Coordinates of C-alpha atoms and ligand atoms in Angstrom, one line a residue:
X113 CA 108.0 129.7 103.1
X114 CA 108.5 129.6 99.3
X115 CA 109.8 132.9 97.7
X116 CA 107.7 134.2 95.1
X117 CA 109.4 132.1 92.1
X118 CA 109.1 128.6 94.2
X119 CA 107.3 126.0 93.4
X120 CA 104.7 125.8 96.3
X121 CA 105.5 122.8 98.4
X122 CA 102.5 120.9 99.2
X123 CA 102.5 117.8 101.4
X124 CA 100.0 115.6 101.5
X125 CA 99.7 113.7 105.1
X126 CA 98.1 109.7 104.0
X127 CA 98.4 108.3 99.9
X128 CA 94.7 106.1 100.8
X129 CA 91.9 107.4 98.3
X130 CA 92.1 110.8 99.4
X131 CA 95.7 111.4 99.4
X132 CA 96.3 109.4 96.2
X133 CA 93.2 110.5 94.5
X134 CA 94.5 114.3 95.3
X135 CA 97.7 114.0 94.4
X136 CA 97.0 112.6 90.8
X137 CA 94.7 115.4 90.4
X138 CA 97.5 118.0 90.9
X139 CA 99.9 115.9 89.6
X140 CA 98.1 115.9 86.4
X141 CA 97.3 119.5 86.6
X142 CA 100.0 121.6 88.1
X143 CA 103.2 122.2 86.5
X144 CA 106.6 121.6 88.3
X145 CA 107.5 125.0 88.5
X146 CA 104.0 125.7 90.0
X147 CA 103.7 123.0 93.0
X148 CA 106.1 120.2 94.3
X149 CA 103.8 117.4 95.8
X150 CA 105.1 115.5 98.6
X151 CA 103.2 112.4 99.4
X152 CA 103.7 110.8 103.2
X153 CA 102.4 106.9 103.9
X154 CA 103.6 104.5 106.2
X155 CA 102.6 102.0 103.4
X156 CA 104.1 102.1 99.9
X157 CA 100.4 101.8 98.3
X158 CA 97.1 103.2 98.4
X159 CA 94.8 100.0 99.5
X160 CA 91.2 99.6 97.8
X161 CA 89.6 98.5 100.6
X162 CA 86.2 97.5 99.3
X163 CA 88.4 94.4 97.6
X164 CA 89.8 93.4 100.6
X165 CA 86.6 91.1 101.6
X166 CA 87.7 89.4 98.2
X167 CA 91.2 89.5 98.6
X168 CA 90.0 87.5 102.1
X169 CA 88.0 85.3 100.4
X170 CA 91.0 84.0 97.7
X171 CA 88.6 85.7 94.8
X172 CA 91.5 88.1 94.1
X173 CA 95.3 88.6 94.5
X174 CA 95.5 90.5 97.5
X175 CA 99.0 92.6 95.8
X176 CA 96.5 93.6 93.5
X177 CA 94.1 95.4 94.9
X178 CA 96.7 97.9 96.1
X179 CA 98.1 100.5 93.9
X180 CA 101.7 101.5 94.0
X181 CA 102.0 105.2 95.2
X182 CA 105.8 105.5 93.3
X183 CA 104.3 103.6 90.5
X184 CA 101.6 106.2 90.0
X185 CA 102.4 109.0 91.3
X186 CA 105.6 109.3 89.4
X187 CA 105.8 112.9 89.2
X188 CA 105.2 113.8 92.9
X189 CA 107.8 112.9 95.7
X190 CA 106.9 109.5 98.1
X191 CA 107.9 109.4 101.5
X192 CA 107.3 105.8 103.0
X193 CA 107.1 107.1 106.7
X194 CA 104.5 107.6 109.6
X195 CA 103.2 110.8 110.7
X196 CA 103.2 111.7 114.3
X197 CA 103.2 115.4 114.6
X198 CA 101.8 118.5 113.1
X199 CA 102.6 121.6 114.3
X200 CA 100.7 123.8 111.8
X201 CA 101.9 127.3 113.9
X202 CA 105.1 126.4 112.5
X203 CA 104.3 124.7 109.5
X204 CA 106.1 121.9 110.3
X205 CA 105.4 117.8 110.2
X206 CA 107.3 115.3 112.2
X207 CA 107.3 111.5 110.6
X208 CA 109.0 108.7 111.5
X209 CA 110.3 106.1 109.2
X210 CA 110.0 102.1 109.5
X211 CA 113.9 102.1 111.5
X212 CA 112.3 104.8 114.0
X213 CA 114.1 107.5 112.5
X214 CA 112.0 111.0 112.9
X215 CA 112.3 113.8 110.8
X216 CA 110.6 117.4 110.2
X217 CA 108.8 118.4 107.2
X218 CA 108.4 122.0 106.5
X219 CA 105.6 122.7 103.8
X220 CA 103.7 126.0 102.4
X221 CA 99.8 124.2 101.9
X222 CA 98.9 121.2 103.9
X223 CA 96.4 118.0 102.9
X224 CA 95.4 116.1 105.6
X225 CA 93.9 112.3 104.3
X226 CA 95.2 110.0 107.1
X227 CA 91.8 108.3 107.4
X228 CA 90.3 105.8 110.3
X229 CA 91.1 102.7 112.2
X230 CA 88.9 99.9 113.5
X231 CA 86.7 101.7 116.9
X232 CA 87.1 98.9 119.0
X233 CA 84.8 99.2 122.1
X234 CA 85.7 98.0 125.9
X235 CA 85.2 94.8 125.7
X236 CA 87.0 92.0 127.8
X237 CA 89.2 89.7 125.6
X238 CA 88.5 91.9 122.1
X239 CA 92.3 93.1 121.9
X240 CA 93.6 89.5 122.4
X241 CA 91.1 87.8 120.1
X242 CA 90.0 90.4 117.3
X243 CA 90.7 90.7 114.2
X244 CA 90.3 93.7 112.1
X245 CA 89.9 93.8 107.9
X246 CA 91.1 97.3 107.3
X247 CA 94.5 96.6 105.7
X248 CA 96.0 94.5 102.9
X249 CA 98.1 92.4 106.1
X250 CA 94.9 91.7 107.7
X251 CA 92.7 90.4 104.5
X252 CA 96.4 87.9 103.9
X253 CA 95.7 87.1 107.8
X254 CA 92.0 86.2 107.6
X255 CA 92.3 84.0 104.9
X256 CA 95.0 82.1 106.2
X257 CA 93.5 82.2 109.8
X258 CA 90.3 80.6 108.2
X259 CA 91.9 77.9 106.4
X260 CA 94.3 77.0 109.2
X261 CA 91.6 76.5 111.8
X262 CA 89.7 74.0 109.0
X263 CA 93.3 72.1 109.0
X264 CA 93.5 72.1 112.3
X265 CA 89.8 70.8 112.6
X266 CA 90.5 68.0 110.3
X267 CA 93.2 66.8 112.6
X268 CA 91.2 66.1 116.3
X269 CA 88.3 64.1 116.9
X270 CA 87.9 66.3 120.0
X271 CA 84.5 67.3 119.5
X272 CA 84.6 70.5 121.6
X273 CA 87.6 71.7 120.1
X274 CA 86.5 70.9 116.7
X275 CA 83.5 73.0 117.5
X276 CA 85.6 75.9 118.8
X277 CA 88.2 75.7 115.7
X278 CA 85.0 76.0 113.3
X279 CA 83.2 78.5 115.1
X280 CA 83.6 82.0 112.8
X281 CA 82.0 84.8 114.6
X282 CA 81.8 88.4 112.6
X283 CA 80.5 91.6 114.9
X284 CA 79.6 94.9 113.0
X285 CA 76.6 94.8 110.2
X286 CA 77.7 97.2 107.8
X287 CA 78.8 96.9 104.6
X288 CA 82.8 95.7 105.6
X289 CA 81.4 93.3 108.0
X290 CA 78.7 91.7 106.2
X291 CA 80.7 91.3 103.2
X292 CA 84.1 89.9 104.8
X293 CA 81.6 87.8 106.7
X294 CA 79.5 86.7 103.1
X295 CA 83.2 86.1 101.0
X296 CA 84.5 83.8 103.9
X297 CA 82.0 82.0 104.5
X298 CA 81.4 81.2 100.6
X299 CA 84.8 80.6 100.2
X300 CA 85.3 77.8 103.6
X301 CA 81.8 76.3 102.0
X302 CA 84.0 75.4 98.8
X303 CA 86.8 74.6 100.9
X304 CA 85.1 71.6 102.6
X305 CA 85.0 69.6 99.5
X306 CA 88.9 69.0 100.0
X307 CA 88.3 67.8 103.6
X308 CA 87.4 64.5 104.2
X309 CA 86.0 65.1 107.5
X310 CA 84.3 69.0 107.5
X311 CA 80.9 69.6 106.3
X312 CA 79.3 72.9 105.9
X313 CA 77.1 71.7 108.8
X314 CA 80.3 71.0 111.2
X315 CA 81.0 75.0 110.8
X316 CA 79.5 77.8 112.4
X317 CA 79.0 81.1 111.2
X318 CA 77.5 84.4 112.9
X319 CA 76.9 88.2 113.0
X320 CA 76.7 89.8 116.0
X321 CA 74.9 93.7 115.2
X322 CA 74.1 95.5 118.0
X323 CA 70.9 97.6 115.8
X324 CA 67.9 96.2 114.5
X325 CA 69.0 95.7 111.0
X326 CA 72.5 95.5 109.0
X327 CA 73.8 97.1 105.9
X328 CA 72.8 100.6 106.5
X329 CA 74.0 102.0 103.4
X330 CA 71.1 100.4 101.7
X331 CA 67.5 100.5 102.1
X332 CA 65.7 98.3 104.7
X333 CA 63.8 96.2 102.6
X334 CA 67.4 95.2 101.0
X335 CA 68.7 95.2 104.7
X336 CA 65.4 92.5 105.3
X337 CA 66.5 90.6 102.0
X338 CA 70.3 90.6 103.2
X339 CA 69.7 88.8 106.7
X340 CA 67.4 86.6 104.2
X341 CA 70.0 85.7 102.3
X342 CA 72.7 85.4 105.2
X343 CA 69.9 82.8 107.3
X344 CA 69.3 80.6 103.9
X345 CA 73.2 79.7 103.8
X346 CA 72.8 78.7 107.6
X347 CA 74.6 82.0 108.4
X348 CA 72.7 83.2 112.1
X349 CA 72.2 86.5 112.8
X350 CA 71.8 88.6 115.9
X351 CA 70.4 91.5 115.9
X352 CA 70.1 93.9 118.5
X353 CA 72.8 92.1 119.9
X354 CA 75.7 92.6 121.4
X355 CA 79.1 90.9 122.3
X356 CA 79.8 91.3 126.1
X357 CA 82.8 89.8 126.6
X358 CA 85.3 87.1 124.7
X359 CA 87.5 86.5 127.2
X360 CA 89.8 83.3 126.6
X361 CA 88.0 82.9 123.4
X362 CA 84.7 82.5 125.3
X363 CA 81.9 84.7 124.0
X364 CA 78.8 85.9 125.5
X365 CA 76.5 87.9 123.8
X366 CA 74.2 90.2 125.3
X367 CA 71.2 87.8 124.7
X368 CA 72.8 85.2 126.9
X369 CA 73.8 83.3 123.8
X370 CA 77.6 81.7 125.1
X371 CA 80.1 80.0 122.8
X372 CA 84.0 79.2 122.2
X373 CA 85.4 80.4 119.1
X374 CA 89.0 81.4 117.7
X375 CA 87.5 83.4 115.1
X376 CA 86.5 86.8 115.8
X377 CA 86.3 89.5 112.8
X378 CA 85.5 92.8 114.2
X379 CA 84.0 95.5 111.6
X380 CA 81.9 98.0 114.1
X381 CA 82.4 100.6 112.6
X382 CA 85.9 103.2 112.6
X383 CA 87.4 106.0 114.1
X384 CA 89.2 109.1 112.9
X385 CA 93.0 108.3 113.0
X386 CA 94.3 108.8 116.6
X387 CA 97.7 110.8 115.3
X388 CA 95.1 113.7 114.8
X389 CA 95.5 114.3 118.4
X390 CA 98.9 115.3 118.1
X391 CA 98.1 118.3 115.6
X392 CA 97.2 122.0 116.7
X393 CA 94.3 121.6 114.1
X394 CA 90.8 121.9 115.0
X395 CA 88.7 118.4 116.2
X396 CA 85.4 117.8 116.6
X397 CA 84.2 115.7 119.4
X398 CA 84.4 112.9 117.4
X399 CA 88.3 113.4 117.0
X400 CA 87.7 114.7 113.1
X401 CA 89.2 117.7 111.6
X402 CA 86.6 120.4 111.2
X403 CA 86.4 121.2 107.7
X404 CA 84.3 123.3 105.4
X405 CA 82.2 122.9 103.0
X406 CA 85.0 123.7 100.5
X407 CA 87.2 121.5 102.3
X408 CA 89.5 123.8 104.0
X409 CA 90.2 123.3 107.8
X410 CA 88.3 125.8 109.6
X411 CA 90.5 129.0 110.7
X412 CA 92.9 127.5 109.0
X413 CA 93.1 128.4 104.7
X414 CA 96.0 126.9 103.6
X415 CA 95.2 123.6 105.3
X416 CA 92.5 121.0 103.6
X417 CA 91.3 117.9 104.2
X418 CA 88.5 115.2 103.5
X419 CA 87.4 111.7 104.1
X420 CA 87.4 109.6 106.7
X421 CA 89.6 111.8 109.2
X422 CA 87.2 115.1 108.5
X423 CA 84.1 116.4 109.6
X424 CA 82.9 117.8 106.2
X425 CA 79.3 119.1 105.6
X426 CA 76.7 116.9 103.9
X427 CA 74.9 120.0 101.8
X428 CA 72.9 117.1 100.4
X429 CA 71.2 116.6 103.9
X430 CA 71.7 120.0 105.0
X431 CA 67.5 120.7 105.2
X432 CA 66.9 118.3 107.2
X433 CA 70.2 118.9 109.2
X434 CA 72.3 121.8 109.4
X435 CA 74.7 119.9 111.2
X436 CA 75.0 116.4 109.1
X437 CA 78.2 115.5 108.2
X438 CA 79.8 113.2 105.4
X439 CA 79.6 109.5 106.2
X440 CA 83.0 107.5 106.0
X441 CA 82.7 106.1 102.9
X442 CA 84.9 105.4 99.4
X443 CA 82.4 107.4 97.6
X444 CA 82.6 110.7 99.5
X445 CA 86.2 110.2 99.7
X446 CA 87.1 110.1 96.1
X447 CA 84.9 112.6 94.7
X448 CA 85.9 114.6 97.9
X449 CA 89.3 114.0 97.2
X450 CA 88.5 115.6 93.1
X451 CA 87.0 118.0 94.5
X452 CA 89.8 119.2 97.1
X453 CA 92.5 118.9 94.2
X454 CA 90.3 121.5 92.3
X455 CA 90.1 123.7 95.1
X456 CA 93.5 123.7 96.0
X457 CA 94.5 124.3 92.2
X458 CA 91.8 127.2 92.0
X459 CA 93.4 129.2 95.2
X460 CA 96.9 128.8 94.1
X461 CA 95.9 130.4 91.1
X462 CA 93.6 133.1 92.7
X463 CA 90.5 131.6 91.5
X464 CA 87.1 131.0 93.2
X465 CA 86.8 127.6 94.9
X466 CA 83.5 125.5 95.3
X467 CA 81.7 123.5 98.0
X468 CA 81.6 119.9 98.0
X469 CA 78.2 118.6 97.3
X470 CA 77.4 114.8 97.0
X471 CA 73.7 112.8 97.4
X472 CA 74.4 109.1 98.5
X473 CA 74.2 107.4 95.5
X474 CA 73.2 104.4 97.4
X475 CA 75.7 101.5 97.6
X476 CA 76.6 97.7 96.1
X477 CA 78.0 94.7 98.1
X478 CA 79.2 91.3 97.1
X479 CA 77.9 88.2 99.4
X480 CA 80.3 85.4 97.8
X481 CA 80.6 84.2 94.4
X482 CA 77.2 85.1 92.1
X483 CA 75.4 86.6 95.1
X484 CA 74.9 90.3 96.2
X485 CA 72.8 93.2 96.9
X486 CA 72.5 96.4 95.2
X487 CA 70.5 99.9 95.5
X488 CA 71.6 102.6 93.5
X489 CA 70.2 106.0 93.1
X490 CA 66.8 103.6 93.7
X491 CA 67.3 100.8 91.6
X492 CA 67.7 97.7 93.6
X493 CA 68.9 94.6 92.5
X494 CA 69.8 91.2 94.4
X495 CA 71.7 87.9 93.5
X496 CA 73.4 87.8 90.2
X497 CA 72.5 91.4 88.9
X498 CA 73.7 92.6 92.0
X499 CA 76.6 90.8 92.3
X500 CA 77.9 91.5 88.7
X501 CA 77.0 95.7 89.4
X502 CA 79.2 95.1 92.5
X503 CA 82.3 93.8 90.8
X504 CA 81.6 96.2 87.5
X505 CA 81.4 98.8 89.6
X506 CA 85.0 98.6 91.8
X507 CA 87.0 97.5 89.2
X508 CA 85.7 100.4 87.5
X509 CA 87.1 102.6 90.0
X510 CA 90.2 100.4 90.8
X511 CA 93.0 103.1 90.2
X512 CA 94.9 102.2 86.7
X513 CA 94.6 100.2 83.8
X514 CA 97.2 97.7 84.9
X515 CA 95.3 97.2 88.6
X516 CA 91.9 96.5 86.8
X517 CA 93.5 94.3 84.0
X518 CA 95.2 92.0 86.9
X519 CA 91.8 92.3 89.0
X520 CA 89.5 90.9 85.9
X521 CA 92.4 88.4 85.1
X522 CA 92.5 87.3 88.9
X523 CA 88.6 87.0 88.4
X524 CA 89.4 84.5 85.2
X525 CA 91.1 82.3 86.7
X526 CA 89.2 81.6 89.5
X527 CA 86.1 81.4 87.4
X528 CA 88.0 78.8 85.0
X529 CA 90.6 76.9 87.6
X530 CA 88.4 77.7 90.9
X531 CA 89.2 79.7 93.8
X532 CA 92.7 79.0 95.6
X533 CA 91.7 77.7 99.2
X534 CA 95.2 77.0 100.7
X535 CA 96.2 78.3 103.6
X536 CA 99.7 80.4 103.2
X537 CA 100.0 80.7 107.2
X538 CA 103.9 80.0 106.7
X539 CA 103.5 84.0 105.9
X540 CA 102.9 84.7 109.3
X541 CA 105.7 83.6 110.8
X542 CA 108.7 83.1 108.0
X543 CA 111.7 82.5 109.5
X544 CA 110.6 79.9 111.8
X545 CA 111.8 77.1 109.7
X546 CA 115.3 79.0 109.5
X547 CA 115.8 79.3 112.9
X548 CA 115.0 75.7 114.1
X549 CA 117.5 74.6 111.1
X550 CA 119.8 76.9 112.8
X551 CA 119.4 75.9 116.5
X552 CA 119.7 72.0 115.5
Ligands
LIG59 C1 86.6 96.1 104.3 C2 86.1 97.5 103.8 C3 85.2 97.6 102.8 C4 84.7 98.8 102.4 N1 83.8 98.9 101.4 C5 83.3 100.1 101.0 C6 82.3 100.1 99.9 O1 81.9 99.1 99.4 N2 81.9 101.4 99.6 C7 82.4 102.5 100.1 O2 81.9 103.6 99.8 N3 83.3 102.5 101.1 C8 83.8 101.3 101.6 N4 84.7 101.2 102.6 C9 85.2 102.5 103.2 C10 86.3 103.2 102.4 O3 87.3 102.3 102.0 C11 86.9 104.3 103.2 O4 85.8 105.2 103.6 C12 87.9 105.1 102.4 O5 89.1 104.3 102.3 C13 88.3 106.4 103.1 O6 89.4 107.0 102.4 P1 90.5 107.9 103.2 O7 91.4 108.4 102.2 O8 89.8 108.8 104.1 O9 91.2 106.8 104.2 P2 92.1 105.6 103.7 O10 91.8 105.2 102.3 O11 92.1 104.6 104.8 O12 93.6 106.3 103.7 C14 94.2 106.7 104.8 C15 95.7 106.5 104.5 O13 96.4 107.1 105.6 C16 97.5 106.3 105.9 N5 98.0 106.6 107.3 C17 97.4 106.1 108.4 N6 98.1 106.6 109.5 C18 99.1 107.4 109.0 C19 100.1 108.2 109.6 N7 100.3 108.2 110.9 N8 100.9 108.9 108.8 C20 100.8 108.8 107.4 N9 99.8 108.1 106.8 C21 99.0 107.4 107.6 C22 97.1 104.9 105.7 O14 98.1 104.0 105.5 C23 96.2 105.1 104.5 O15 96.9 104.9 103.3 C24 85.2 100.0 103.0 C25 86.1 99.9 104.0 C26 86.6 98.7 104.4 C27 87.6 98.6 105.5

């Protein structure tokens, strides 16, 4: 514990929005001799994922729609490791960094921000064949994957492979999935025009949903207008569907429906990070850390936490039911994340802290280039409108100037050169090349 003079050492556990968010807050705010922020991340950047179905799609750079934590958090410390422990009895955090090299970290006020992972469901052949969009890797991954099974299309006159290698297949309706699914498919339509032998016809595109509509973040008439959309560009859509089983790259749905495919994006939805297990805080039944409204772990004062791991009350629902809680989402997560920095600020200096208290504000998504669909605080938009309030809106809240300035630059180009469709699948597996030079 810090003696009365010390700076207060206060770790942060996850730099995504909330841990980066929080940390610029109190970097900002606290002085050195009051705090000493210590940030921990496996990766050396916070990733904006609502960019990643772009980054995906070839739209934007996918380095920059990450933010640097040492870049921008220059006055806190940056640990590039993975947390696997907390033992808050003894105040103490075990990591482990990228050589498997574990360490303790002893701290005096915790932040807890290590988010969700995909929720994959039970489903025979998902782990061999899916393939999340959560991370920076995966968006790289998709792209490539996407463009490598059109070159590999263009190369057999085997009609049933051809039909597997350009079957794309997207399960999970909301927002992430709709929207990888939208940006791909827009950006393998343009595509085709450099292959001699691929039509938009020869591909097939799908989403799987096991509820009755998709895009729940906005209303259902713009849910109706979205599947509208989707169906006009010859995208199908099943809804109240559900994928049984892809074994061998063999799908069957739960409506009978059976085809091969190589392509399966999986977006249904996300989990509170597994490592939470490993901590002696409080869970709910979801695996989330019990939190309060003013974002403290319950029973627990000097520990905090929000977004995606927590189980923080939605006051804004809180007539209708006592027991809602916040919905993953980047909008809870960074104005949680201001909101927790306050907090934290107010009790290190004996102050009062505040609830958190946020009405969904509604919510934007891009469907490929010049199309989208928007309802915000009521006003609903779709196509162009829409599509320009989605990309005015995220690069808006891109963290820093200099991530924003390369996001509308990336936008520039691809408006005035067009959209790079090659496939960097070299990536995947680099020193390939090397080691057959080396073995001949
Ligand atoms: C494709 C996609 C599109 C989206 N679009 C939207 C949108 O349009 N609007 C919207 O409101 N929301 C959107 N979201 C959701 C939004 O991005 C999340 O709700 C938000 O990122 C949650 O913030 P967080 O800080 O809780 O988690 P994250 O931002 O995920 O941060 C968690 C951090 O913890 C780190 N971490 C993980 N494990 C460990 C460990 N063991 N030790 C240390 N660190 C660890 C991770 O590397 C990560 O940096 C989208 C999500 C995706 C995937």
């Amino acid at each position: 514990m810090a003696g009365k003079s010390d700076p207060t050492r206060i770790l942060i556990l996850g730099g995504g929005y909330v841990g980066m968010y929080t940390a610029l807050r109190l970097q900002s705010k606290l002085g050195r001799r009051e705090a000493s922020v210590t940030v921990v991340d496996p990766q050396p950047h916070m990733t904006y994922q609502p960019f990643l179905p772009e980054a995906a799609a070839g739209n934007v750079e996918p380095r920059h729609v990450v933010a640097p934590l040492r870049r921008v958090l220059k006055r806190c410390h940056v640990l590039t490791a993975r947390v696997t422990e907390v033992n808050h009895e003894k105040r103490s955090v075990t990591v482990e960094d990228a050589e498997g090299i574990a360490s303790d970290l002893g701290y005096d006020v915790l932040v807890v921000a290590l988010g969700s992972v995909s929720r994959l469901l039970p489903i025979p052949g998902l782990p061999e064949h899916g393939i999340g969009l959560k991370t920076v890797g995966e968006a790289i991954y998709l792209r490539n994957h996407v463009l490598a099974k059109m070159d590999a299309a263009a190369n057999t006159t085997d009609p049933e492979l051809r039909k597997r290698l350009l079957n794309f297949t997207f399960v999970g309706g909301g927002y992430a999935g709709t929207e990888a699914l939208a940006e791909l498919e827009d950006m393998a339509r343009y595509a085709t025009r450099y292959y001699e032998s691929i039509t938009r016809d020869d591909m097939s595109w799908s989403l799987i949903e096991a509820a009755g509509r998709i895009m729940p973040e906005v209303s259902e008439k713009m849910g109706v207008y979205t599947v509208k959309a989707l169906e006009e560009r010859d995208i199908k859509v099943y809804l109240n569907t559900f994928l049984k089983s892809v074994e061998n790259g063999h799908a069957v749905l739960s409506d009978g429906t059976e085809f091969d495919t190589d392509t399966l994006v999986w977006n249904a939805g996300v989990k509170a990070n597994p490592v939470l297990k490993n901590t002696d805080l409080p869970l709910d039944e979801r695996g989330r850390v019990k939190a309060t409204s003013h974002l403290r772990v319950e029973g627990h004062p000097d520990v905090w936490v929000a977004g995606d791991c927590s189980a923080v009350p939605d006051l804004s629902k809180a007539e209708e039911d006592p027991n809602a809680t916040c919905a993953p989402s980047a909008q809870h997560a960074v104005r949680q994340a201001n909101q927790l920095a306050k907090n934290l600020i107010s009790s290190l200096r004996g102050r009062k802290t505040e609830a958190y208290f946020h009405r969904n504000a509604g919510s934007v998504a891009g469907l490929g280039l010049y199309k989208g669909v928007a309802d915000v605080y009521g006003f609903k938009a779709k196509g162009f409108v829409a599509w320009f309030m989605h990309r005015t809106y995220h690069v808006s809240k891109m963290p820093t100037f200099n991530r924003k300035a390369r996001i509308v630059i990336d936008w520039t180009l691809a408006f005035l050169f067009r959209r790079e469709v090659v496939s960097m699948g070299q990536i995947q597996n680099p020193r390939s090349d090397f080691k057959r030079a080396a073995s001949s």
